[in-house]
Each structure stands twice: as C-alpha cells, then as structure tokens.
C-alpha cells in the first residue's frame, strides 16, 4: 500500500479483566486509503476500535497517529486530534433531536458559520435527515440512525474516520446505501477504517484488508487479493 | 389567613424545589445516588452564617459566596470519590457506600469543629421589614427566597436547554460513554454538573437558614430525607417533577403546621410519597418504566 501512514499500530494488546482479547496486532493505514478489518463475531474487532479511540487503554504496543503517540490518551483527546468513530450499534442520542445530535458532532468546532456549512454537507448527503431535523433521534429507523451516526462523525471533519459495523442489523436496501456513501467518502479522499461482519461488501469498498481471528491478524493484503484468498472465501464469503 | 399560609408554604416549597432540582440533576445526569448531597445544604448555610457573622458581609453577598463554595466542595468531593468509580464502571451500590462513608465523615468533621447547637444569623443582618402585597404580609427575606429561587431555576433551564454545554450534559445523561467520541471531556463535564447541583443544595441551605433562622450542621440530613421523598414523588431524574413536588411538599407542610400541628409537618412529605407511589409507581412525572431503579 502506498502513501505515508496516517495511523501506525504496532504490537497492540488489549483486554478486559484477566484475559487479553487483542494479542499484538499491527495495522497501517495510509493517508487517503480505505482499510477494512473483517472477522467473525467475537474476534475482537470492536475492542480494537475502542482501543484506537482511547476508550480502552492498551496493555502493550503503540498507536501512532500522524506522528503523535495516542495510546494512553483519553478518548476526548484522541477525538481532538481528528480520530473520530461512528460506534457499533450507532449510539445516537435518542432523547435529543437530529439537529442536536449533529451539533454535538461539531463539539470541537467553535465556529458557527463553519458548523452550518458542514451541516449543509451532511444533510445533502443524507436527505432523510434533513426532513426530520427537529424530531428525536429515537424516532428514526435503524438505517436512519446509522446515517445520523455517520453524519455526526462527519460534523467534526475527521482526519481518520472509524466506522464500526456500519451495516449491522440493517435492511438490505440500507446496507447498499451505507456502502454507497462509504464509497463516496473514499472518493472524496477521506481516510477510513471500516470494521465489518459483512466481509464481501467491506472488501468491495476497501483498498486494503486485515482479517482478525481470535485477537490476531491472520491474513492481510490488498482487498482484491484478500477477497480471493481461499481461506477468506471459505470462512467469510460463504464460498 | 389561608392565602398567607399558602404564600409562606410557597416560599418554603421554593427552597425544597431548588434542593430537589440539584439532587435530581446529579442523579439524572451522573447516574449516581450521591449521599453527600445533603451536606452541601448544611455547608452553604454554615458558610453564609460565618460570612455574615465574622466578616459582616451583607446577606446577599454571603449567599452568593456560600453558593459558589458549596458548588466547589461538591465538585471536589465528586472528583475525589467518584471519578475512579465511574472509570471502572462500578455498580451503583459502590457509589452509594462510598458517598455514605463520606457523608458521615463530613458531618462529624463539621460538628466536631463547630458544635451541634443551633445558630442564628445576627439580627442586624436580616432585614426584618415586611410589606403588604395583595393582602399578604411579605418579608424581605421571603422576597429574597422567591427571587433567588426563580433566578436559579431560570439559570439552570437556560444552561441545560439553550447552551452547548447543556447539550453535552443532556447527551451525557443518556450515553456517558459515547460523548468522548465527540471530543467531550466527560470528567470535566461531571465536575461541572456536580458544581451546579452542589450550588443548588448550598443555595437551598442558605435560604432555609434565613427563613427559619436556625442553622446547625445536621440540617442537611433531614433535608436529604425530604429530598428523597420529593424526587421520588416527582419521578426520579425528572427536573419538572422535582420542582412541582418540591412546591407541593413545602405548601402542604406549612398548611399542616398552621392548621393541624407543627409536629406533624415532617410526616407530610412521606405520607404524600406513599400515597403517590400507590397510585403512580413511577412518580408524578415519571415515565411508566423506571430505567435506573
């Protein structure tokens, strides 16, 4: 993979209680690349995302973002550097309106005009949200909440966008739309890490792929090559 | 006579409402039952008393300083005792026990330092004048209480509903773990919420102290029991409910003292609590299901 690394993870070890869930993982994300991390349920994909976002302190290893060591930083400091996550299960604020959810996404921005400009951009991308700005986020369907979660993340104009299971639990039509949007974001030059159970869709959109199994990287390579790997075909692509 | 009693009750109820509001904000946003909360009520009253007695400050200045001091102590206690528990996602029982211990410590400290006898504001500090308004006798102290209560409730509503910080506070109430992903410093926000609710407790303490002119370190203990009755009555974590229930309890107490016997006064809140929970288990304004029991 070409380009300077925006994110470089080496020997990352993460765990809860007595057990290590992630055992020495290396990842590299080039600036402007779309990278996917696939793996079965329980392989530890979300644990890695929590570690990257500073929600879980690494037990060993380093995470370097744009030249800064970010392992050990609290979550809000990691976000301030531009590493922004749309978490698994959407986690929108269902008691707040859609407009308020988006405003929170721009928490780090103290410029009302720029915030309005970004909101225009997000609403143009997700017209369904534009129609319902003053409704509570709890009134949205799962697919719409996923759009809101991605829109909320985009409000901070992330330098690295982390998408954790963006298609989980969505109707097929919404899955298609979400991946179309990820494709757009990639074309616009955003650097993205997508964690997915839906391996075929993720491999379609990504440049580079990692396969996580029981806390270690089993396979990695250019997405097309990984998609053709017989082990991946057998285990994840239903071949 | 009835209208005068109702008015006096309204004044007392306003202070209950402020107290319960602070408690419900702390519980609703931070998700902990912090038993030290009652202590800030005593603390506010004692600080205001000290400032008026020792430094001869006017009552309004003592009030403002005592309110800020109570908030600061609340924020300090929260960050010392509860930050670690929050980080470790400790169960609610842990925070209950830790704050129970802290409460006992704080009360024993203050009573051993200054004694438990009832103290009073110096007569010169309290403006004893009163005037007639629509047939009611209104003292300057009562006027101060009503004015301060409106100002604090208005200020809180403004903060929570119309500012960016308020937006983050509402978000934290719903998903305390998610807001860091937006770059919100949840620890600082928790300290701010503790400061705000501690200030409300302190304010209520000063105002009740002025109203009855009787101050002693354990006054917060009894208020805490009343505070529990009020917030459960209003529906746990519901600010509107805390306000309404506070006013109702204050008025009923005053009416009971005026028409029945003042020894029955303190039973009113709890009798009302039992009755309400019989009919509406979630409280007056509570939603049908109580999320955090």
Short mmCIF file of C-alpha atoms in Angstrom, two decimals:
data_model
loop_
_atom_site.label_atom_id
_atom_site.label_comp_id
_atom_site.label_asym_id
_atom_site.label_seq_id
_atom_site.Cartn_x
_atom_site.Cartn_y
_atom_site.Cartn_z
CA UNK A 1 0.00 0.00 0.00
CA UNK A 2 1.35 3.39 -0.96
CA UNK A 3 1.28 6.79 0.74
CA UNK A 4 2.52 7.91 4.14
CA UNK A 5 0.96 6.11 7.09
CA UNK A 6 -1.61 8.25 8.89
CA UNK A 7 -2.09 5.57 11.50
CA UNK A 8 0.50 3.05 12.54
CA UNK A 9 -0.37 0.43 15.14
CA UNK A 10 2.24 -1.99 16.41
CA UNK A 11 2.01 -4.83 18.86
CA UNK A 12 -1.33 -3.60 20.18
CA UNK A 13 -2.57 -5.69 23.08
CA UNK A 14 -5.96 -5.01 24.63
CA UNK A 15 -8.10 -6.84 27.11
CA UNK A 16 -10.65 -6.83 29.86
CA UNK A 17 -10.11 -8.29 33.31
CA UNK A 18 -7.64 -11.14 33.19
CA UNK A 19 -7.85 -12.05 29.54
CA UNK A 20 -6.25 -10.42 26.52
CA UNK A 21 -8.72 -10.03 23.68
CA UNK A 22 -6.28 -8.50 21.19
CA UNK A 23 -2.83 -10.05 21.19
CA UNK A 24 -0.23 -7.95 19.47
CA UNK A 25 -1.91 -6.53 16.40
CA UNK A 26 -0.13 -4.43 13.75
CA UNK A 27 -2.13 -2.16 11.45
CA UNK A 28 -1.14 0.50 8.99
CA UNK A 29 -3.50 2.96 7.37
CA UNK A 30 -2.18 5.17 4.59
CA UNK A 31 -3.46 8.67 4.19
CA UNK A 32 -6.48 8.65 1.89
CA UNK A 33 -6.92 4.88 2.00
CA UNK A 34 -9.99 2.86 2.88
CA UNK A 35 -8.94 -0.07 5.02
CA UNK A 36 -11.19 -2.79 6.33
CA UNK A 37 -10.85 -5.06 9.30
CA UNK A 38 -13.01 -8.13 8.94
CA UNK A 39 -13.54 -11.10 11.17
CA UNK A 40 -16.15 -13.23 12.83
CA UNK A 41 -18.35 -12.12 15.68
CA UNK A 42 -16.25 -12.03 18.83
CA UNK A 43 -12.90 -11.84 17.04
CA UNK A 44 -12.19 -8.57 18.85
CA UNK A 45 -12.92 -6.02 16.11
CA UNK A 46 -14.84 -3.64 18.37
CA UNK A 47 -12.20 -3.98 21.07
CA UNK A 48 -9.61 -2.69 18.58
CA UNK A 49 -11.90 0.24 17.74
CA UNK A 50 -12.29 1.08 21.42
CA UNK A 51 -8.53 0.97 21.79
CA UNK A 52 -7.94 3.23 18.78
CA UNK A 53 -10.45 5.79 20.14
CA UNK A 54 -8.89 5.89 23.59
CA UNK A 55 -11.86 4.25 25.31
CA UNK A 56 -9.75 1.26 26.34
CA UNK A 57 -6.17 1.64 27.49
CA UNK A 58 -3.71 -0.62 25.65
CA UNK A 59 -1.80 -3.16 27.73
CA UNK A 60 1.09 -3.14 25.32
CA UNK A 61 2.05 -1.75 21.93
CA UNK A 62 1.83 1.66 20.39
CA UNK A 63 -0.64 3.65 18.34
CA UNK A 64 0.87 6.48 16.35
CA UNK A 65 -1.44 8.90 14.59
CA UNK A 66 0.15 11.48 12.31
CA UNK A 67 3.38 11.31 14.27
CA UNK A 68 1.74 11.51 17.73
CA UNK A 69 1.63 8.63 20.19
CA UNK A 70 -2.07 8.40 21.05
CA UNK A 71 -2.13 5.17 23.03
CA UNK A 72 -2.93 6.05 26.62
CA UNK A 73 -4.62 9.34 25.72
CA UNK A 74 -8.20 9.68 26.97
CA UNK A 75 -10.95 9.46 24.36
CA UNK A 76 -11.71 13.15 24.10
CA UNK A 77 -8.05 13.97 23.42
CA UNK A 78 -7.88 11.35 20.66
CA UNK A 79 -11.02 12.84 19.10
CA UNK A 80 -9.47 16.30 19.27
CA UNK A 81 -6.62 15.06 17.05
CA UNK A 82 -9.18 14.08 14.41
CA UNK A 83 -9.68 10.36 15.00
CA UNK A 84 -13.45 10.09 15.05
CA UNK A 85 -15.52 6.97 15.47
CA UNK A 86 -19.03 6.07 14.47
CA UNK A 87 -19.51 3.33 17.06
CA UNK A 88 -21.07 -0.10 16.86
CA UNK A 89 -24.81 -0.01 17.47
CA UNK A 90 -24.93 3.63 16.26
CA UNK A 91 -25.18 5.04 19.80
CA UNK A 92 -27.10 8.11 18.70
CA UNK A 93 -28.59 10.23 21.47
CA UNK A 94 -32.20 9.18 21.13
CA UNK A 95 -33.57 11.78 23.56
CA UNK A 96 -32.00 14.59 21.54
CA UNK A 97 -33.18 15.85 18.17
CA UNK A 98 -31.36 15.06 14.96
CA UNK A 99 -30.14 18.65 14.80
CA UNK A 100 -28.80 18.38 18.35
CA UNK A 101 -27.03 15.10 17.57
CA UNK A 102 -25.30 16.79 14.65
CA UNK A 103 -24.43 19.81 16.78
CA UNK A 104 -22.72 17.50 19.28
CA UNK A 105 -20.70 16.06 16.43
CA UNK A 106 -19.31 19.57 15.95
CA UNK A 107 -18.46 19.93 19.65
CA UNK A 108 -14.78 20.54 18.90
CA UNK A 109 -15.58 23.26 16.39
CA UNK A 110 -16.15 26.75 17.72
CA UNK A 111 -17.23 28.42 14.54
CA UNK A 112 -20.96 28.73 13.89
CA UNK A 113 -20.56 29.50 10.20
CA UNK A 114 -18.31 26.53 9.54
CA UNK A 115 -20.68 24.34 11.57
CA UNK A 116 -23.61 25.45 9.41
CA UNK A 117 -21.59 24.74 6.27
CA UNK A 118 -20.72 21.21 7.43
CA UNK A 119 -24.32 20.59 8.40
CA UNK A 120 -25.39 21.54 4.87
CA UNK A 121 -22.91 18.99 3.58
CA UNK A 122 -24.17 16.24 5.88
CA UNK A 123 -27.81 16.95 5.08
CA UNK A 124 -27.09 16.95 1.36
CA UNK A 125 -25.53 13.53 1.81
CA UNK A 126 -28.40 12.26 3.97
CA UNK A 127 -31.60 13.97 2.72
CA UNK A 128 -33.70 11.74 5.00
CA UNK A 129 -32.23 13.54 8.00
CA UNK A 130 -32.90 16.99 6.54
CA UNK A 131 -36.64 16.38 6.56
CA UNK A 132 -36.67 15.49 10.24
CA UNK A 133 -34.18 17.79 11.95
CA UNK A 134 -36.40 18.57 14.93
CA UNK A 135 -37.51 15.03 15.62
CA UNK A 136 -35.87 12.96 18.29
CA UNK A 137 -33.21 10.59 17.05
CA UNK A 138 -35.07 7.81 18.83
CA UNK A 139 -37.86 8.10 16.28
CA UNK A 140 -35.54 7.09 13.43
CA UNK A 141 -35.28 3.60 11.95
CA UNK A 142 -32.06 1.64 12.40
CA UNK A 143 -30.79 2.60 8.97
CA UNK A 144 -31.57 6.26 9.51
CA UNK A 145 -29.84 6.15 12.89
CA UNK A 146 -26.78 4.74 11.15
CA UNK A 147 -26.86 7.68 8.75
CA UNK A 148 -27.13 10.04 11.70
CA UNK A 149 -24.19 8.35 13.42
CA UNK A 150 -22.04 8.74 10.31
CA UNK A 151 -23.31 12.31 9.82
CA UNK A 152 -22.47 13.12 13.43
CA UNK A 153 -18.93 11.82 12.90
CA UNK A 154 -18.57 13.83 9.69
CA UNK A 155 -19.57 17.04 11.51
CA UNK A 156 -16.11 17.06 13.07
CA UNK A 157 -14.45 16.75 9.66
CA UNK A 158 -12.42 13.73 10.78
CA UNK A 159 -8.89 13.11 9.59
CA UNK A 160 -9.43 9.41 10.25
CA UNK A 161 -12.96 8.06 10.21
CA UNK A 162 -13.53 4.84 12.14
CA UNK A 163 -16.73 3.02 11.17
CA UNK A 164 -17.63 0.16 13.49
CA UNK A 165 -20.13 -2.26 11.93
CA UNK A 166 -21.98 0.34 9.86
CA UNK A 167 -24.23 -2.30 8.26
CA UNK A 168 -25.03 -4.39 11.33
CA UNK A 169 -28.72 -5.14 11.70
CA UNK A 170 -29.81 -3.05 8.72
CA UNK A 171 -32.26 -3.92 5.94
CA UNK A 172 -30.55 -4.82 2.62
CA UNK A 173 -31.60 -1.56 0.98
CA UNK A 174 -29.97 0.47 3.74
CA UNK A 175 -26.82 -1.66 3.64
CA UNK A 176 -26.49 -0.82 -0.04
CA UNK A 177 -26.97 2.86 0.65
CA UNK A 178 -24.49 2.92 3.54
CA UNK A 179 -21.80 1.30 1.39
CA UNK A 180 -22.56 3.69 -1.47
CA UNK A 181 -21.92 6.53 0.99
CA UNK A 182 -18.68 4.97 2.19
CA UNK A 183 -17.64 4.71 -1.45
CA UNK A 184 -18.38 8.44 -1.87
CA UNK A 185 -16.38 9.33 1.23
CA UNK A 186 -13.44 7.33 -0.05
CA UNK A 187 -13.62 9.02 -3.44
CA UNK A 188 -13.55 12.39 -1.68
CA UNK A 189 -10.20 11.38 -0.23
CA UNK A 190 -11.18 10.55 3.35
CA UNK A 191 -9.10 8.06 5.27
CA UNK A 192 -11.41 5.36 6.60
CA UNK A 193 -11.15 2.23 8.69
CA UNK A 194 -14.22 0.00 8.38
CA UNK A 195 -14.85 -2.84 10.75
CA UNK A 196 -17.42 -5.23 9.29
CA UNK A 197 -19.05 -8.59 9.57
CA UNK A 198 -20.34 -8.14 6.04
CA UNK A 199 -17.00 -9.11 4.54
CA UNK A 200 -17.93 -9.06 0.87
CA UNK A 201 -19.28 -5.51 0.93
CA UNK A 202 -16.34 -4.30 3.01
CA UNK A 203 -13.79 -5.95 0.69
CA UNK A 204 -15.55 -4.37 -2.31
CA UNK A 205 -15.11 -0.86 -0.99
CA UNK A 206 -11.68 -1.16 0.66
CA UNK A 207 -8.17 -0.81 -0.76
CA UNK A 208 -6.51 -2.93 1.88
CA UNK A 209 -7.82 -5.56 4.27
CA UNK A 210 -6.94 -7.22 7.52
CA UNK A 211 -8.56 -10.43 8.74
CA UNK A 212 -8.79 -10.73 12.50
CA UNK A 213 -9.19 -14.10 14.13
CA UNK A 214 -9.16 -14.71 17.90
CA UNK A 215 -7.31 -11.48 18.55
CA UNK A 216 -4.55 -11.80 15.97
CA UNK A 217 -4.23 -10.75 12.32
CA UNK A 218 -4.42 -13.95 10.29
CA UNK A 219 -4.35 -12.55 6.78
CA UNK A 220 -3.63 -9.13 5.30
CA UNK A 221 -3.14 -7.66 1.87
CA UNK A 222 -4.74 -5.61 -0.89
CA UNK A 223 -8.51 -6.07 -0.64
CA UNK A 224 -8.85 -7.83 -4.00
CA UNK A 225 -6.15 -10.30 -3.08
CA UNK A 226 -7.68 -10.99 0.35
CA UNK A 227 -11.09 -11.45 -1.28
CA UNK A 228 -9.61 -14.14 -3.50
CA UNK A 229 -7.83 -15.96 -0.67
CA UNK A 230 -9.40 -19.40 -0.38
CA UNK A 231 -9.41 -19.24 3.44
CA UNK A 232 -11.32 -15.97 3.33
CA UNK A 233 -13.70 -17.28 0.70
CA UNK A 234 -14.40 -20.35 2.81
CA UNK A 235 -14.77 -18.62 6.15
CA UNK A 236 -16.22 -15.19 5.40
CA UNK A 237 -17.59 -15.05 1.88
CA UNK A 238 -19.74 -18.14 2.08
CA UNK A 239 -17.83 -19.87 -0.72
CA UNK B 1 -55.18 33.51 56.67
CA UNK B 2 -55.28 30.63 54.17
CA UNK B 3 -53.72 32.75 51.46
CA UNK B 4 -50.98 33.83 53.86
CA UNK B 5 -50.30 30.18 54.75
CA UNK B 6 -50.23 29.25 51.10
CA UNK B 7 -47.77 32.02 50.39
CA UNK B 8 -45.49 31.01 53.28
CA UNK B 9 -45.72 27.44 52.02
CA UNK B 10 -44.78 28.56 48.55
CA UNK B 11 -41.65 30.18 49.94
CA UNK B 12 -40.61 27.03 51.78
CA UNK B 13 -41.60 24.92 48.78
CA UNK B 14 -39.39 27.03 46.52
CA UNK B 15 -36.34 26.11 48.59
CA UNK B 16 -37.34 22.42 48.57
CA UNK B 17 -37.72 22.67 44.82
CA UNK B 18 -34.20 24.09 44.40
CA UNK B 19 -32.79 21.40 46.65
CA UNK B 20 -34.60 18.59 44.86
CA UNK B 21 -33.68 20.03 41.47
CA UNK B 22 -29.97 19.85 42.27
CA UNK B 23 -30.32 16.30 43.54
CA UNK B 24 -32.26 15.18 40.51
CA UNK B 25 -29.76 16.79 38.12
CA UNK B 26 -26.92 14.96 39.85
CA UNK B 27 -28.78 11.67 39.79
CA UNK B 28 -30.22 12.05 36.31
CA UNK B 29 -27.00 13.13 34.59
CA UNK B 30 -24.29 11.36 36.55
CA UNK B 31 -26.36 8.28 37.34
CA UNK B 32 -25.15 8.11 40.93
CA UNK B 33 -27.00 8.47 44.19
CA UNK B 34 -24.54 10.78 45.90
CA UNK B 35 -25.44 10.86 49.57
CA UNK B 36 -23.04 13.72 50.32
CA UNK B 37 -25.54 15.96 48.55
CA UNK B 38 -27.36 16.82 51.79
CA UNK B 39 -24.11 18.02 53.32
CA UNK B 40 -23.79 20.86 50.80
CA UNK B 41 -27.11 22.14 52.13
CA UNK B 42 -25.64 22.39 55.64
CA UNK B 43 -22.35 23.66 54.26
CA UNK B 44 -23.97 26.53 52.34
CA UNK B 45 -25.93 27.65 55.40
CA UNK B 46 -22.90 27.44 57.69
CA UNK B 47 -20.63 29.34 55.30
CA UNK B 48 -23.21 32.08 54.80
CA UNK B 49 -23.67 32.33 58.56
CA UNK B 50 -19.93 32.58 59.12
CA UNK B 51 -19.51 35.22 56.42
CA UNK B 52 -22.28 37.37 57.89
CA UNK B 53 -21.13 36.94 61.49
CA UNK B 54 -17.36 37.08 61.19
CA UNK B 55 -16.90 39.29 58.16
CA UNK B 56 -20.06 41.37 58.47
CA UNK B 57 -20.91 40.77 54.84
CA UNK B 58 -24.43 41.65 53.72
CA UNK B 59 -26.75 38.65 53.39
CA UNK B 60 -26.88 38.72 49.59
CA UNK B 61 -23.07 38.64 49.33
CA UNK B 62 -22.83 35.80 51.87
CA UNK B 63 -25.46 33.96 49.87
CA UNK B 64 -23.54 34.24 46.60
CA UNK B 65 -20.21 33.22 48.11
CA UNK B 66 -21.77 30.32 50.03
CA UNK B 67 -23.43 29.08 46.84
CA UNK B 68 -20.13 29.07 44.95
CA UNK B 69 -18.28 27.46 47.87
CA UNK B 70 -20.86 24.65 48.12
CA UNK B 71 -20.52 24.01 44.41
CA UNK B 72 -16.75 23.83 44.64
CA UNK B 73 -16.84 21.39 47.54
CA UNK B 74 -19.34 19.23 45.67
CA UNK B 75 -17.13 19.19 42.56
CA UNK B 76 -14.09 18.34 44.67
CA UNK B 77 -15.82 15.50 46.51
CA UNK B 78 -17.15 14.14 43.22
CA UNK B 79 -13.78 14.13 41.52
CA UNK B 80 -12.02 12.65 44.55
CA UNK B 81 -14.52 9.90 45.27
CA UNK B 82 -16.43 9.12 42.14
CA UNK B 83 -14.11 9.65 39.17
CA UNK B 84 -12.37 6.33 39.74
CA UNK B 85 -15.65 4.51 40.26
CA UNK B 86 -17.08 5.93 37.05
CA UNK B 87 -13.97 4.95 35.13
CA UNK B 88 -14.19 1.42 36.47
CA UNK B 89 -17.94 1.34 35.74
CA UNK B 90 -18.54 0.31 39.32
CA UNK B 91 -22.09 -0.74 40.18
CA UNK B 92 -24.37 1.82 41.85
CA UNK B 93 -24.06 0.17 45.24
CA UNK B 94 -20.35 1.09 45.28
CA UNK B 95 -21.04 4.80 44.84
CA UNK B 96 -23.78 4.58 47.44
CA UNK B 97 -21.42 3.09 50.02
CA UNK B 98 -18.53 5.44 49.24
CA UNK B 99 -20.71 8.52 49.50
CA UNK B 100 -22.37 7.21 52.66
CA UNK B 101 -18.93 6.98 54.26
CA UNK B 102 -18.00 10.44 53.02
CA UNK B 103 -21.27 11.84 54.35
CA UNK B 104 -20.62 10.52 57.83
CA UNK B 105 -17.09 11.90 57.72
CA UNK B 106 -18.17 15.35 56.53
CA UNK B 107 -20.90 15.66 59.16
CA UNK B 108 -18.69 14.51 62.02
CA UNK B 109 -15.92 16.84 60.90
CA UNK B 110 -18.20 19.85 60.78
CA UNK B 111 -19.97 19.08 64.05
CA UNK B 112 -16.69 18.49 65.90
CA UNK B 113 -15.32 21.73 64.50
CA UNK B 114 -18.24 23.99 65.34
CA UNK B 115 -20.56 22.01 67.59
CA UNK B 116 -24.14 20.98 67.01
CA UNK B 117 -26.02 23.79 68.73
CA UNK B 118 -28.45 25.81 66.69
CA UNK B 119 -27.01 29.08 65.43
CA UNK B 120 -28.76 32.17 64.15
CA UNK B 121 -27.98 34.99 61.77
CA UNK B 122 -27.25 38.22 63.67
CA UNK B 123 -30.44 40.23 63.98
CA UNK B 124 -28.82 43.20 62.30
CA UNK B 125 -28.02 41.16 59.19
CA UNK B 126 -31.58 40.16 58.48
CA UNK B 127 -33.81 42.81 57.10
CA UNK B 128 -36.86 42.34 59.29
CA UNK B 129 -39.02 44.76 57.38
CA UNK B 130 -42.08 43.49 55.63
CA UNK B 131 -44.68 44.98 53.35
CA UNK B 132 -48.21 44.22 52.28
CA UNK B 133 -48.82 42.85 48.84
CA UNK B 134 -52.36 41.97 47.72
CA UNK B 135 -53.34 41.40 51.34
CA UNK B 136 -50.29 39.21 52.04
CA UNK B 137 -47.59 40.03 54.54
CA UNK B 138 -44.29 39.59 52.68
CA UNK B 139 -40.95 39.86 54.47
CA UNK B 140 -37.78 40.96 52.72
CA UNK B 141 -36.31 37.52 53.44
CA UNK B 142 -39.23 35.83 51.72
CA UNK B 143 -38.80 38.17 48.79
CA UNK B 144 -35.12 37.21 48.57
CA UNK B 145 -36.01 33.50 48.66
CA UNK B 146 -38.58 33.74 45.90
CA UNK B 147 -36.31 35.90 43.77
CA UNK B 148 -33.31 33.61 44.25
CA UNK B 149 -35.38 30.51 43.51
CA UNK B 150 -36.66 31.97 40.23
CA UNK B 151 -33.18 33.11 39.25
CA UNK B 152 -31.62 29.72 39.93
CA UNK B 153 -34.28 27.69 38.19
CA UNK B 154 -34.22 30.08 35.23
CA UNK B 155 -30.45 29.92 35.09
CA UNK B 156 -30.45 26.13 35.18
CA UNK B 157 -33.10 25.81 32.48
CA UNK B 158 -31.13 28.21 30.31
CA UNK B 159 -27.88 26.30 30.88
CA UNK B 160 -29.37 22.89 30.13
CA UNK B 161 -31.69 23.74 27.28
CA UNK B 162 -30.03 26.60 25.43
CA UNK B 163 -26.27 26.27 25.65
CA UNK B 164 -23.74 23.96 24.02
CA UNK B 165 -22.57 22.77 27.41
CA UNK B 166 -26.18 22.00 28.30
CA UNK B 167 -26.48 19.94 25.13
CA UNK B 168 -23.42 17.93 26.15
CA UNK B 169 -24.89 17.48 29.64
CA UNK B 170 -28.13 16.10 28.20
CA UNK B 171 -26.11 13.81 25.95
CA UNK B 172 -24.05 12.61 28.92
CA UNK B 173 -27.24 11.81 30.82
CA UNK B 174 -28.17 9.40 28.05
CA UNK B 175 -24.82 7.93 26.98
CA UNK B 176 -21.96 8.80 29.30
CA UNK B 177 -19.54 6.57 27.40
CA UNK B 178 -20.23 7.87 23.92
CA UNK B 179 -19.62 11.59 24.33
CA UNK B 180 -15.84 11.18 24.47
CA UNK B 181 -16.04 10.11 20.80
CA UNK B 182 -17.30 13.64 20.02
CA UNK B 183 -14.35 15.12 21.90
CA UNK B 184 -16.31 15.98 25.05
CA UNK B 185 -14.26 15.76 28.25
CA UNK B 186 -16.68 13.72 30.31
CA UNK B 187 -14.69 14.09 33.55
CA UNK B 188 -14.73 17.88 33.38
CA UNK B 189 -18.41 17.83 32.50
CA UNK B 190 -19.17 15.59 35.51
CA UNK B 191 -17.35 18.05 37.78
CA UNK B 192 -19.37 20.90 36.29
CA UNK B 193 -22.63 19.05 36.91
CA UNK B 194 -21.55 18.36 40.50
CA UNK B 195 -20.69 22.02 40.91
CA UNK B 196 -24.09 23.11 39.63
CA UNK B 197 -26.03 20.69 41.80
CA UNK B 198 -23.88 21.40 44.87
CA UNK B 199 -24.55 25.11 44.38
CA UNK B 200 -28.27 24.44 44.29
CA UNK B 201 -28.06 22.49 47.56
CA UNK B 202 -26.00 25.25 49.14
CA UNK B 203 -28.44 27.90 47.96
CA UNK B 204 -31.36 25.97 49.42
CA UNK B 205 -29.46 25.68 52.72
CA UNK B 206 -28.84 29.42 52.97
CA UNK B 207 -32.44 30.22 52.07
CA UNK B 208 -33.94 27.75 54.56
CA UNK B 209 -31.49 29.04 57.15
CA UNK B 210 -32.74 32.56 56.54
CA UNK B 211 -36.37 31.52 56.51
CA UNK B 212 -36.36 29.71 59.86
CA UNK B 213 -33.18 31.40 61.14
CA UNK B 214 -31.94 28.17 62.68
CA UNK B 215 -28.73 26.63 61.42
CA UNK B 216 -26.79 23.59 62.54
CA UNK B 217 -24.52 21.04 60.85
CA UNK B 218 -27.07 18.23 60.65
CA UNK B 219 -29.81 20.26 58.98
CA UNK B 220 -28.81 18.64 55.68
CA UNK B 221 -29.56 15.15 56.96
CA UNK B 222 -33.23 15.78 57.50
CA UNK B 223 -33.39 17.72 54.26
CA UNK B 224 -31.87 14.78 52.42
CA UNK B 225 -34.71 12.51 53.56
CA UNK B 226 -37.17 15.12 52.40
CA UNK B 227 -35.21 15.47 49.18
CA UNK B 228 -35.57 11.74 48.53
CA UNK B 229 -39.30 11.96 49.11
CA UNK B 230 -39.54 14.92 46.75
CA UNK B 231 -37.56 13.45 43.86
CA UNK B 232 -39.27 10.08 44.08
CA UNK B 233 -42.60 11.88 44.24
CA UNK B 234 -41.69 13.89 41.16
CA UNK B 235 -40.33 10.89 39.27
CA UNK B 236 -36.63 10.02 39.55
CA UNK B 237 -34.41 12.17 37.41
CA UNK B 238 -37.25 14.37 36.18
CA UNK B 239 -36.47 18.06 36.75
CA UNK B 240 -40.01 19.31 36.19
CA UNK B 241 -41.32 16.72 38.64
CA UNK B 242 -38.76 17.76 41.26
CA UNK B 243 -39.89 21.37 41.01
CA UNK B 244 -43.59 20.66 41.26
CA UNK B 245 -43.19 18.07 44.01
CA UNK B 246 -40.94 20.43 45.99
CA UNK B 247 -43.56 23.17 45.87
CA UNK B 248 -46.36 20.77 46.81
CA UNK B 249 -44.49 19.32 49.79
CA UNK B 250 -43.48 22.77 51.05
CA UNK B 251 -47.04 24.07 50.87
CA UNK B 252 -48.61 21.01 52.47
CA UNK B 253 -46.06 21.12 55.29
CA UNK B 254 -46.82 24.73 56.03
CA UNK B 255 -50.56 24.11 55.91
CA UNK B 256 -50.17 21.15 58.24
CA UNK B 257 -48.14 23.21 60.69
CA UNK B 258 -50.70 26.01 60.51
CA UNK B 259 -53.93 24.01 60.72
CA UNK B 260 -53.03 20.70 62.37
CA UNK B 261 -49.86 20.71 64.45
CA UNK B 262 -46.27 21.54 63.58
CA UNK B 263 -45.13 18.18 64.95
CA UNK B 264 -46.97 16.54 62.03
CA UNK B 265 -45.23 18.73 59.50
CA UNK B 266 -42.35 16.43 58.66
CA UNK B 267 -44.61 13.43 58.12
CA UNK B 268 -46.47 15.13 55.29
CA UNK B 269 -43.86 14.61 52.60
CA UNK B 270 -43.60 10.91 53.34
CA UNK B 271 -47.34 10.35 53.60
CA UNK B 272 -47.70 12.03 50.23
CA UNK B 273 -44.90 9.86 48.87
CA UNK B 274 -46.60 6.64 49.95
CA UNK B 275 -49.94 7.76 48.52
CA UNK B 276 -48.44 8.77 45.19
CA UNK B 277 -46.45 5.59 44.76
CA UNK B 278 -49.60 3.58 45.43
CA UNK B 279 -51.34 5.25 42.57
CA UNK B 280 -48.44 6.03 40.22
CA UNK B 281 -45.40 3.87 40.96
CA UNK B 282 -43.21 5.93 38.60
CA UNK B 283 -43.96 9.19 40.46
CA UNK B 284 -45.95 12.21 39.30
CA UNK B 285 -43.97 12.84 36.13
CA UNK B 286 -42.02 9.62 35.85
CA UNK B 287 -42.29 7.52 32.74
CA UNK B 288 -44.01 4.19 33.01
CA UNK B 289 -40.78 2.26 33.23
CA UNK B 290 -38.02 3.41 35.52
CA UNK B 291 -34.79 2.82 33.66
CA UNK B 292 -32.43 3.06 36.60
CA UNK B 293 -34.02 1.76 39.72
#
